[in-house]
GROMACS .gro file of C-alpha atoms in nm:
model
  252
    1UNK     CA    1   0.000   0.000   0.000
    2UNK     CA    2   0.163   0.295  -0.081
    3UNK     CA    3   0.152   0.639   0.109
    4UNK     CA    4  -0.156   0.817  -0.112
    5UNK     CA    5  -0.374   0.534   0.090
    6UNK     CA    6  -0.215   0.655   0.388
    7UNK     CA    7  -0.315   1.056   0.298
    8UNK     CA    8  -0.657   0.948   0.209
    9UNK     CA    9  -0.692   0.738   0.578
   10UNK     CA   10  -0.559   1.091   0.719
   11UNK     CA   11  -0.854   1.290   0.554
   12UNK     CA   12  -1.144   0.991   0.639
   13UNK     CA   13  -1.052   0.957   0.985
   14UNK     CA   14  -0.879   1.288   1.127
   15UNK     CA   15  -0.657   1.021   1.354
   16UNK     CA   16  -0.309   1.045   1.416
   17UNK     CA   17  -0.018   0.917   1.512
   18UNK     CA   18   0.357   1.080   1.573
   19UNK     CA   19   0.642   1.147   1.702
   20UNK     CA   20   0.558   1.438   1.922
   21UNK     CA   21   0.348   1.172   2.171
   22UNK     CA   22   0.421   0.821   2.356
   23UNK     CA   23   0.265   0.562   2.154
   24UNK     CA   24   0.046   0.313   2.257
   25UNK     CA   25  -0.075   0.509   2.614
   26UNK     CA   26  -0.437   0.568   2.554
   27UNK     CA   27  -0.570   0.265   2.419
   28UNK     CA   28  -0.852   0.058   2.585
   29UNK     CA   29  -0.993  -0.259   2.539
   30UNK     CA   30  -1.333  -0.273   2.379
   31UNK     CA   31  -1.501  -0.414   2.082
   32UNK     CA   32  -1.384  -0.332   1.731
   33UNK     CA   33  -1.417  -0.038   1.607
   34UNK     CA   34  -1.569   0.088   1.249
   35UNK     CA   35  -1.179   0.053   1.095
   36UNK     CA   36  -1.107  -0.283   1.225
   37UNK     CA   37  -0.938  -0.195   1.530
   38UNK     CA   38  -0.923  -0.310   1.845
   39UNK     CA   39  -0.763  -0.046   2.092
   40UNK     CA   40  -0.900   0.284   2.096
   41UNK     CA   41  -0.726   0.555   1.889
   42UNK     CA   42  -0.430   0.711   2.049
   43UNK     CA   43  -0.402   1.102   2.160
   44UNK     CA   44  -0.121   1.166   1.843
   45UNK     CA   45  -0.058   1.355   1.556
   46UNK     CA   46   0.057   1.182   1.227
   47UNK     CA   47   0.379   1.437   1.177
   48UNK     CA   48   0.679   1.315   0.956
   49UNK     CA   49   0.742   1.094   0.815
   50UNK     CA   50   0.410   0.951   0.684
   51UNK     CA   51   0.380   0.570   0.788
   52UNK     CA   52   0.104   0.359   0.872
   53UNK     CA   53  -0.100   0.458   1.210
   54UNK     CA   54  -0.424   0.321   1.403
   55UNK     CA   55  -0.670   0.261   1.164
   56UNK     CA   56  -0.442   0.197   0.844
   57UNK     CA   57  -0.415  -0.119   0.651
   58UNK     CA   58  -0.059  -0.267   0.669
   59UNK     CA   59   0.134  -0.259   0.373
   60UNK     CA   60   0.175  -0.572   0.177
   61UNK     CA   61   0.528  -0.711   0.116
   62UNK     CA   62   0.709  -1.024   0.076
   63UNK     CA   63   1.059  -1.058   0.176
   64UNK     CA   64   1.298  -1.340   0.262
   65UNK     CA   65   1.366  -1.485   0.593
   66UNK     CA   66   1.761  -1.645   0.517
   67UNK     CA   67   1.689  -1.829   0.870
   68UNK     CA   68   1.410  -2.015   0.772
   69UNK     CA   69   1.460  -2.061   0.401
   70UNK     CA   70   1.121  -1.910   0.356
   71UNK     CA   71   0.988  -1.608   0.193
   72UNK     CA   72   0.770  -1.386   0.435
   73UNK     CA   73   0.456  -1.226   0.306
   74UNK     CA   74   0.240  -0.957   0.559
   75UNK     CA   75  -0.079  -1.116   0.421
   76UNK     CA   76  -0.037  -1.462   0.494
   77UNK     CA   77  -0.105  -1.402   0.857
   78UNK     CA   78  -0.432  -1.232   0.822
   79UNK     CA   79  -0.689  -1.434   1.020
   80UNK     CA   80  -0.410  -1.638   1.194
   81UNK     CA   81  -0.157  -1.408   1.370
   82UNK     CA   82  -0.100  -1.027   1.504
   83UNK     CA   83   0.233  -0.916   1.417
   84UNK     CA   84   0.519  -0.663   1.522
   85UNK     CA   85   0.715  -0.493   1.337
   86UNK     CA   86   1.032  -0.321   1.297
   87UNK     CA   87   1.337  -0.216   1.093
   88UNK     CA   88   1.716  -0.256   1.216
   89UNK     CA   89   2.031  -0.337   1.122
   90UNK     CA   90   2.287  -0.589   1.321
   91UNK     CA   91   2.583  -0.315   1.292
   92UNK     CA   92   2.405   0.001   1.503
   93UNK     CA   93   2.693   0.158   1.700
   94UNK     CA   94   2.457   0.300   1.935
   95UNK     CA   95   2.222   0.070   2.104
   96UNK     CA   96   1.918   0.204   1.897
   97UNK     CA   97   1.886  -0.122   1.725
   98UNK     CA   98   1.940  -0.351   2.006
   99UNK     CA   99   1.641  -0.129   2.197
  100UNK     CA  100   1.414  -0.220   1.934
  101UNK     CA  101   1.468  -0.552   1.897
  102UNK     CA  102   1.480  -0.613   2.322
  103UNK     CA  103   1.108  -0.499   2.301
  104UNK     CA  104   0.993  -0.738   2.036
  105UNK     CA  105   1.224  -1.023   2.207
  106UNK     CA  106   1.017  -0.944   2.565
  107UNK     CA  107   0.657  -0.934   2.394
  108UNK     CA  108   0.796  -1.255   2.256
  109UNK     CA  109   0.923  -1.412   2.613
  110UNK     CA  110   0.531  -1.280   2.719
  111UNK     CA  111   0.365  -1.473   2.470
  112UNK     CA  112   0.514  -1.799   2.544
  113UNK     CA  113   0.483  -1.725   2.903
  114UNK     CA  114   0.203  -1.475   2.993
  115UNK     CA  115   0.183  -1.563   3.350
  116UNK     CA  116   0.506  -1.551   3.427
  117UNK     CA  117   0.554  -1.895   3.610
  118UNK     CA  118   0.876  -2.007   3.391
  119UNK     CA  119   1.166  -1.920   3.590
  120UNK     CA  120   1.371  -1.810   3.298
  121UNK     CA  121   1.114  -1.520   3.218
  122UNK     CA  122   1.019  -1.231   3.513
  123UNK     CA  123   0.718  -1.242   3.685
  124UNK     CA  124   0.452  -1.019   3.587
  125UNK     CA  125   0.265  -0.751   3.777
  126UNK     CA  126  -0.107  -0.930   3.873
  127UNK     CA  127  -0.350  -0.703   3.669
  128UNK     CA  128  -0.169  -0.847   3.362
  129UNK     CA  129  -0.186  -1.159   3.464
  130UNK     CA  130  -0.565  -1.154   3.528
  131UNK     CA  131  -0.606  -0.966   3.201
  132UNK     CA  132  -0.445  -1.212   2.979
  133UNK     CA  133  -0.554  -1.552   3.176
  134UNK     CA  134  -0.328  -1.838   3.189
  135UNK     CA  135  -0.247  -1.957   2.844
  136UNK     CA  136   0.036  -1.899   2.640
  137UNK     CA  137  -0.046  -1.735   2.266
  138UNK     CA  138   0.299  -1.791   2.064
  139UNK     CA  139   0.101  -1.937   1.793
  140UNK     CA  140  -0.085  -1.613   1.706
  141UNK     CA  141   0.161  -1.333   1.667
  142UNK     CA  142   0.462  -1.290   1.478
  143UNK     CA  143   0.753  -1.043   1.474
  144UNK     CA  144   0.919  -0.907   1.189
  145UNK     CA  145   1.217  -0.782   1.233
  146UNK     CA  146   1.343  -0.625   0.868
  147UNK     CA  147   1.718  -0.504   0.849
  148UNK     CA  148   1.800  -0.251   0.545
  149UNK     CA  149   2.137  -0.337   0.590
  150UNK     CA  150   2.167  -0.677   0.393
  151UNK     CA  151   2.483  -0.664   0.279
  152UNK     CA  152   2.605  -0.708   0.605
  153UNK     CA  153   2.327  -0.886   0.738
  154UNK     CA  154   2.402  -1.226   0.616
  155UNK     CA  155   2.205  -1.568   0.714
  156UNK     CA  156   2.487  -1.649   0.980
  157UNK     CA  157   2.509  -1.295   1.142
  158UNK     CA  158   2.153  -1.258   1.201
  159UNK     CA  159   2.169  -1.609   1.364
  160UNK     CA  160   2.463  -1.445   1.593
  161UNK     CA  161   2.233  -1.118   1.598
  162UNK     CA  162   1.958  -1.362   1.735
  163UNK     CA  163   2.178  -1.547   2.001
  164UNK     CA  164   2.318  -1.216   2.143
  165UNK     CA  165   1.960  -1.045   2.205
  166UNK     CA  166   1.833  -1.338   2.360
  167UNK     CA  167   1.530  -1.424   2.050
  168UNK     CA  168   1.415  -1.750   2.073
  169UNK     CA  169   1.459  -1.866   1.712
  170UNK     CA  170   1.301  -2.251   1.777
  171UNK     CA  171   0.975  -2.085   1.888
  172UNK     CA  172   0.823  -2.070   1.519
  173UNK     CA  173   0.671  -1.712   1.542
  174UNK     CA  174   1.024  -1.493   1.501
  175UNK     CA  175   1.128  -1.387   1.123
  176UNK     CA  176   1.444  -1.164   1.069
  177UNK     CA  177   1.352  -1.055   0.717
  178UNK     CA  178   1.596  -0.934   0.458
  179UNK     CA  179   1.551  -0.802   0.140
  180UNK     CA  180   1.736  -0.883  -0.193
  181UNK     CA  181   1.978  -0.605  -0.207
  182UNK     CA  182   2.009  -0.252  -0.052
  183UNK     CA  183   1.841  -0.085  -0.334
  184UNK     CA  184   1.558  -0.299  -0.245
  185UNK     CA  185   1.577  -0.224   0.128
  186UNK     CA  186   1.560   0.128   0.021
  187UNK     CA  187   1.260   0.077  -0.198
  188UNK     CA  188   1.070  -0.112   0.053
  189UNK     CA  189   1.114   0.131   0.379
  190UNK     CA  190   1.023   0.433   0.155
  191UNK     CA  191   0.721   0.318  -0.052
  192UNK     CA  192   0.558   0.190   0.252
  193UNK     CA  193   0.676   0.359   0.553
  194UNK     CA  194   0.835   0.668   0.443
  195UNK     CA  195   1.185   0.620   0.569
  196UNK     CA  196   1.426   0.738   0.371
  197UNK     CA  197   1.729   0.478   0.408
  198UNK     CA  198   2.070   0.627   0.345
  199UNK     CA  199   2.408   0.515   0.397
  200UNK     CA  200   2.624   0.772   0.636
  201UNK     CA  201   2.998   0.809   0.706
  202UNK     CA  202   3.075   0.544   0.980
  203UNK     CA  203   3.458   0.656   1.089
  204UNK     CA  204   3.293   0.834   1.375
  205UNK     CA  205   3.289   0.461   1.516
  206UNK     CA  206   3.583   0.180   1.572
  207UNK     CA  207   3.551  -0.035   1.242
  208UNK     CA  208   3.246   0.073   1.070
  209UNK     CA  209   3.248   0.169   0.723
  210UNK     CA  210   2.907   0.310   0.704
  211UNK     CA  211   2.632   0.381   0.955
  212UNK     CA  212   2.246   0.517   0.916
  213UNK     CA  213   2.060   0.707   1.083
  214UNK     CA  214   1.745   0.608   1.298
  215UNK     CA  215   1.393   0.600   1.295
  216UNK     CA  216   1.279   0.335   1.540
  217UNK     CA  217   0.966   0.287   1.417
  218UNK     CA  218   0.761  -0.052   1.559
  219UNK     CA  219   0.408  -0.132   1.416
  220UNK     CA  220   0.154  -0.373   1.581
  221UNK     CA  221  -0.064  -0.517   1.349
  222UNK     CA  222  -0.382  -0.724   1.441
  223UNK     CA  223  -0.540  -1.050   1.274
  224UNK     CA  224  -0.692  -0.833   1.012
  225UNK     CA  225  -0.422  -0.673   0.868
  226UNK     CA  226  -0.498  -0.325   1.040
  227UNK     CA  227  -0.252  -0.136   1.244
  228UNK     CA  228  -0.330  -0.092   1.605
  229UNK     CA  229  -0.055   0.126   1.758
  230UNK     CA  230   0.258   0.303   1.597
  231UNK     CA  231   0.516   0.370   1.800
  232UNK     CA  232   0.771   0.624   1.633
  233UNK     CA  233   0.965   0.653   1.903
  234UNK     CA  234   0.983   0.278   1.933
  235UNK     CA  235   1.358   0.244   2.113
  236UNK     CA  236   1.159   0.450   2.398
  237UNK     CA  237   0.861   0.303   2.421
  238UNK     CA  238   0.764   0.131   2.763
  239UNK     CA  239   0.817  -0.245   2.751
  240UNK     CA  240   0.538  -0.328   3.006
  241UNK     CA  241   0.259  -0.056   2.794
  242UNK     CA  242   0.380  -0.248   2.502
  243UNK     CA  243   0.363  -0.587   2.581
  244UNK     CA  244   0.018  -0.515   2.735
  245UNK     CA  245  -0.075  -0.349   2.367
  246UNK     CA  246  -0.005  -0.738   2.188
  247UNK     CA  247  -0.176  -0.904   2.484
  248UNK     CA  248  -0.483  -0.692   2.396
  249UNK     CA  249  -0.445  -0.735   2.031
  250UNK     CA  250  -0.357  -1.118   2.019
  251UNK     CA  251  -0.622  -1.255   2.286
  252UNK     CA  252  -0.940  -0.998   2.219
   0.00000   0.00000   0.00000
């Protein structure tokens, strides 16, 4: 979906979401609304730059996951699985990246463990636990992880990328997805998002060619394709309000 369908959203629904709020704060639980949400709208403006926000359809796009062997399509888990998603790159000199992905990983550790009885996961506050009940939901979201570095994301350093931020690759429901080539990367965050990906002068850090700058943008995306929460200021974003967010989404 490119970002015209996003403009015309803008004018039929007067929502918003941006960077000049905390995502994800005002949201409440209720029935679905008229645009195929679940959470209420959140108190945001759209701002810059234009991606998808409450209310929106999710873009559709098929990339590769190297890990699996598998290409990854945003449709095919419409009426199956809520996702999250994100874009990174393995390389980030300045802990940006690994923010991003610690917040998918821990709705991730949630979801296989939403009441917090498995020793190797913390144990969450009690008004989550008697929101969510006691079963684990692994099996209906996703995460989606893209990098728009992939010519230094190989297969074998996103599998080290994976072991040092703790994702739990064997659990069926985590894809780091990377496109073809750079110029594809490029193509992808910009017709759909509105990032503008752009290779920057690394020698301000030890051994790094070239660095980019940041957006840390994280989508949640429900069964039906629709986006429930945007969270441009995703590397910022409060674990708990956004694990609470998917809980919502996946088990409504």
């Amino acid at each position: 979906m490119e970002r015209r369908h996003f403009l015309r959203s803008l004018a039929a629904t007067g929502t918003a979401a941006g960077a000049t709020a905390t995502a994800g704060c005002a949201g409440v639980l209720g029935d679905s609304g008229d645009d195929g949400t679940i959470l209420g709208p959140p108190e945001q403006n759209r701002g810059e730059p234009v991606h998808p926000i409450h209310g929106d359809e999710m873009p559709e796009f098929t990339v590769p996951d190297p890990i699996a062997g598998e290409e990854i399509s945003t449709t095919q888990f419409e009426g199956e699985r809520a996702f999250l998603w994100t874009s990174f790159y393995t390389n980030c000199p300045d802990g940006v990246c690994p923010a991003l992905i610690l917040r998918l990983r821990r709705a991730q550790e949630v979801a296989a463990d939403p009441t917090g009885t498995n020793p190797k996961y913390p144990i969450l506050p009690s008004w989550i636990r008697e929101i969510i009940g006691p079963g684990p939901y692994s099996d209906e979201v996703a995460f989606l992880p893209t990098t728009f570095d992939p010519e230094r994301d190989t297969t074998e350093a996103l599998r080290e990328y994976a072991a040092q931020q703790g994702v739990d690759l064997d659990a069926g429901n985590w894809h780091f997805l990377r496109p073809e080539s750079y110029e594809r990367a490029q193509e992808l965050h910009d017709e759909h998002f509105g990032l503008k990906i752009e290779k920057t002068d690394g020698e301000q850090y030890e051994n790094l060619e070239y660095a980019f700058p940041h957006y840390g943008l994280i989508l949640l995306v429900n069964k039906r394709g629709i986006v429930e929460r945007a969270y441009p200021r995703g590397p910022a974003t409060d674990i708990e309000r956004l694990v609470d967010d998917v809980q919502r989404v996946v088990t409504a």
